[in-house]
């Protein structure tokens, strides 16, 4: 089988070509893990692969709860999207717990 006409990022079961003995061989980047790549996958698809690149983390947000348990979040942006089976993007969002301690929290009646 040949990947000449298509190379797919990630796991894509529709990205295949007819292989030996009526079996499918795959042209998606996941075929490297499963070992069922078409014979020209590395030469055709990986050469043009571009891995994801991301920018720096932004600042943490304020606590979602002014009083008591809440969460903070931060994010980052994709600067170069993955192409041609390149490495996928890492997490773009993070969340962590926090404890809201607004000055008015202890004054509720």
PDB file of C-alpha atoms in Angstrom:
ATOM      1  CA  UNK A   1       0.000   0.000   0.000  1.00  0.00           C
ATOM      2  CA  UNK A   2       1.026   3.580  -0.622  1.00  0.00           C
ATOM      3  CA  UNK A   3       0.431   6.844   1.254  1.00  0.00           C
ATOM      4  CA  UNK A   4       1.181   8.995  -1.790  1.00  0.00           C
ATOM      5  CA  UNK A   5      -2.272  10.523  -1.878  1.00  0.00           C
ATOM      6  CA  UNK A   6      -2.899  11.146   1.821  1.00  0.00           C
ATOM      7  CA  UNK A   7      -1.271  11.388   5.205  1.00  0.00           C
ATOM      8  CA  UNK A   8      -3.471  11.930   8.241  1.00  0.00           C
ATOM      9  CA  UNK A   9      -2.660  13.283  11.703  1.00  0.00           C
ATOM     10  CA  UNK A  10      -3.630  11.454  14.875  1.00  0.00           C
ATOM     11  CA  UNK A  11      -5.703   8.293  14.820  1.00  0.00           C
ATOM     12  CA  UNK A  12      -7.885   8.036  11.734  1.00  0.00           C
ATOM     13  CA  UNK A  13      -9.291   4.640  10.752  1.00  0.00           C
ATOM     14  CA  UNK A  14     -10.416   6.046   7.407  1.00  0.00           C
ATOM     15  CA  UNK A  15      -6.833   6.890   6.415  1.00  0.00           C
ATOM     16  CA  UNK A  16      -5.757   3.601   4.866  1.00  0.00           C
ATOM     17  CA  UNK A  17      -4.605   2.050   1.612  1.00  0.00           C
ATOM     18  CA  UNK A  18      -4.962  -1.496   0.321  1.00  0.00           C
ATOM     19  CA  UNK A  19      -2.054  -3.550   1.612  1.00  0.00           C
ATOM     20  CA  UNK A  20      -0.793  -7.077   1.166  1.00  0.00           C
ATOM     21  CA  UNK A  21      -3.172 -10.040   1.468  1.00  0.00           C
ATOM     22  CA  UNK A  22      -6.306  -7.875   1.306  1.00  0.00           C
ATOM     23  CA  UNK A  23      -5.370  -6.196   4.597  1.00  0.00           C
ATOM     24  CA  UNK A  24      -5.348  -2.459   5.159  1.00  0.00           C
ATOM     25  CA  UNK A  25      -2.224  -0.503   5.891  1.00  0.00           C
ATOM     26  CA  UNK A  26      -2.589   2.930   7.474  1.00  0.00           C
ATOM     27  CA  UNK A  27      -1.277   6.396   6.718  1.00  0.00           C
ATOM     28  CA  UNK A  28      -2.212   8.085   9.992  1.00  0.00           C
ATOM     29  CA  UNK A  29       0.405   8.995  12.567  1.00  0.00           C
ATOM     30  CA  UNK A  30      -1.051   6.443  15.012  1.00  0.00           C
ATOM     31  CA  UNK A  31       0.106   3.600  12.745  1.00  0.00           C
ATOM     32  CA  UNK A  32       3.564   4.004  14.249  1.00  0.00           C
ATOM     33  CA  UNK A  33       2.206   2.800  17.588  1.00  0.00           C
ATOM     34  CA  UNK A  34       0.155  -0.049  16.160  1.00  0.00           C
ATOM     35  CA  UNK A  35       2.789  -1.117  13.622  1.00  0.00           C
ATOM     36  CA  UNK A  36       0.423  -1.219  10.636  1.00  0.00           C
ATOM     37  CA  UNK A  37       1.812   1.664   8.545  1.00  0.00           C
ATOM     38  CA  UNK A  38       1.973   1.453   4.784  1.00  0.00           C
ATOM     39  CA  UNK A  39       5.494   0.741   3.574  1.00  0.00           C
ATOM     40  CA  UNK A  40       6.102   4.306   2.346  1.00  0.00           C
ATOM     41  CA  UNK A  41       4.575   6.035   5.405  1.00  0.00           C
ATOM     42  CA  UNK A  42       7.863   7.293   6.864  1.00  0.00           C
ATOM     43  CA  UNK A  43       9.240   8.530   3.563  1.00  0.00           C
ATOM     44  CA  UNK A  44       5.992  10.130   2.413  1.00  0.00           C
ATOM     45  CA  UNK A  45       4.341  11.405   5.586  1.00  0.00           C
ATOM     46  CA  UNK A  46       6.914  11.952   8.309  1.00  0.00           C
ATOM     47  CA  UNK A  47       9.253  14.015   6.172  1.00  0.00           C
ATOM     48  CA  UNK A  48       6.699  16.814   5.938  1.00  0.00           C
ATOM     49  CA  UNK A  49       5.465  16.417   9.525  1.00  0.00           C
ATOM     50  CA  UNK A  50       5.238  19.548  11.646  1.00  0.00           C
ATOM     51  CA  UNK A  51       4.715  19.112  15.367  1.00  0.00           C
ATOM     52  CA  UNK A  52       2.471  21.350  17.414  1.00  0.00           C
ATOM     53  CA  UNK A  53       4.030  24.364  19.094  1.00  0.00           C
ATOM     54  CA  UNK A  54       2.387  26.326  21.899  1.00  0.00           C
ATOM     55  CA  UNK A  55       3.007  29.690  23.500  1.00  0.00           C
ATOM     56  CA  UNK A  56       3.700  30.372  27.176  1.00  0.00           C
ATOM     57  CA  UNK A  57       1.117  29.856  29.903  1.00  0.00           C
ATOM     58  CA  UNK A  58      -1.034  32.883  30.662  1.00  0.00           C
ATOM     59  CA  UNK A  59      -1.593  34.182  34.172  1.00  0.00           C
ATOM     60  CA  UNK A  60      -3.769  32.256  36.608  1.00  0.00           C
ATOM     61  CA  UNK A  61      -7.314  33.593  36.834  1.00  0.00           C
ATOM     62  CA  UNK A  62      -8.796  34.803  40.086  1.00  0.00           C
ATOM     63  CA  UNK A  63     -10.462  32.254  42.346  1.00  0.00           C
ATOM     64  CA  UNK A  64     -13.911  31.281  41.053  1.00  0.00           C
ATOM     65  CA  UNK A  65     -15.343  31.492  44.568  1.00  0.00           C
ATOM     66  CA  UNK A  66     -14.942  34.706  46.574  1.00  0.00           C
ATOM     67  CA  UNK A  67     -15.451  32.739  49.799  1.00  0.00           C
ATOM     68  CA  UNK A  68     -14.444  29.130  50.248  1.00  0.00           C
ATOM     69  CA  UNK A  69     -13.275  26.436  47.835  1.00  0.00           C
ATOM     70  CA  UNK A  70     -13.050  27.341  44.152  1.00  0.00           C
ATOM     71  CA  UNK A  71     -10.680  26.958  41.238  1.00  0.00           C
ATOM     72  CA  UNK A  72      -8.249  28.974  39.150  1.00  0.00           C
ATOM     73  CA  UNK A  73      -7.496  28.416  35.484  1.00  0.00           C
ATOM     74  CA  UNK A  74      -4.884  29.395  32.956  1.00  0.00           C
ATOM     75  CA  UNK A  75      -4.404  28.673  29.279  1.00  0.00           C
ATOM     76  CA  UNK A  76      -1.998  28.945  26.399  1.00  0.00           C
ATOM     77  CA  UNK A  77      -2.445  29.224  22.654  1.00  0.00           C
ATOM     78  CA  UNK A  78      -1.342  27.064  19.749  1.00  0.00           C
ATOM     79  CA  UNK A  79       1.285  28.951  17.750  1.00  0.00           C
ATOM     80  CA  UNK A  80       1.897  26.232  15.146  1.00  0.00           C
ATOM     81  CA  UNK A  81      -0.798  23.591  14.599  1.00  0.00           C
ATOM     82  CA  UNK A  82       0.352  20.029  13.883  1.00  0.00           C
ATOM     83  CA  UNK A  83       0.433  19.035  10.230  1.00  0.00           C
ATOM     84  CA  UNK A  84       1.035  15.862   8.272  1.00  0.00           C
ATOM     85  CA  UNK A  85       1.117  13.574  11.276  1.00  0.00           C
ATOM     86  CA  UNK A  86       3.331  15.775  13.450  1.00  0.00           C
ATOM     87  CA  UNK A  87       3.221  15.577  17.230  1.00  0.00           C
ATOM     88  CA  UNK A  88      -0.180  16.594  18.642  1.00  0.00           C
ATOM     89  CA  UNK A  89      -0.662  19.603  20.887  1.00  0.00           C
ATOM     90  CA  UNK A  90      -0.175  19.275  24.643  1.00  0.00           C
ATOM     91  CA  UNK A  91      -2.847  20.449  27.086  1.00  0.00           C
ATOM     92  CA  UNK A  92      -3.890  24.038  26.485  1.00  0.00           C
ATOM     93  CA  UNK A  93      -5.718  24.563  29.789  1.00  0.00           C
ATOM     94  CA  UNK A  94      -4.839  23.929  33.404  1.00  0.00           C
ATOM     95  CA  UNK A  95      -6.994  24.184  36.504  1.00  0.00           C
ATOM     96  CA  UNK A  96      -6.091  24.115  40.193  1.00  0.00           C
ATOM     97  CA  UNK A  97      -7.934  24.543  43.462  1.00  0.00           C
ATOM     98  CA  UNK A  98      -8.000  27.725  45.501  1.00  0.00           C
ATOM     99  CA  UNK A  99      -9.601  29.162  48.598  1.00  0.00           C
ATOM    100  CA  UNK A 100     -11.441  32.447  48.143  1.00  0.00           C
ATOM    101  CA  UNK A 101     -10.699  34.862  50.982  1.00  0.00           C
ATOM    102  CA  UNK A 102     -12.453  38.083  50.039  1.00  0.00           C
ATOM    103  CA  UNK A 103     -12.559  40.583  52.962  1.00  0.00           C
ATOM    104  CA  UNK A 104     -16.363  40.346  53.105  1.00  0.00           C
ATOM    105  CA  UNK A 105     -16.347  36.547  53.666  1.00  0.00           C
ATOM    106  CA  UNK A 106     -16.190  36.710  57.466  1.00  0.00           C
ATOM    107  CA  UNK A 107     -18.777  39.497  57.816  1.00  0.00           C
ATOM    108  CA  UNK A 108     -21.869  37.588  56.636  1.00  0.00           C
ATOM    109  CA  UNK A 109     -24.658  37.562  59.217  1.00  0.00           C
TER     110      UNK A 109
END
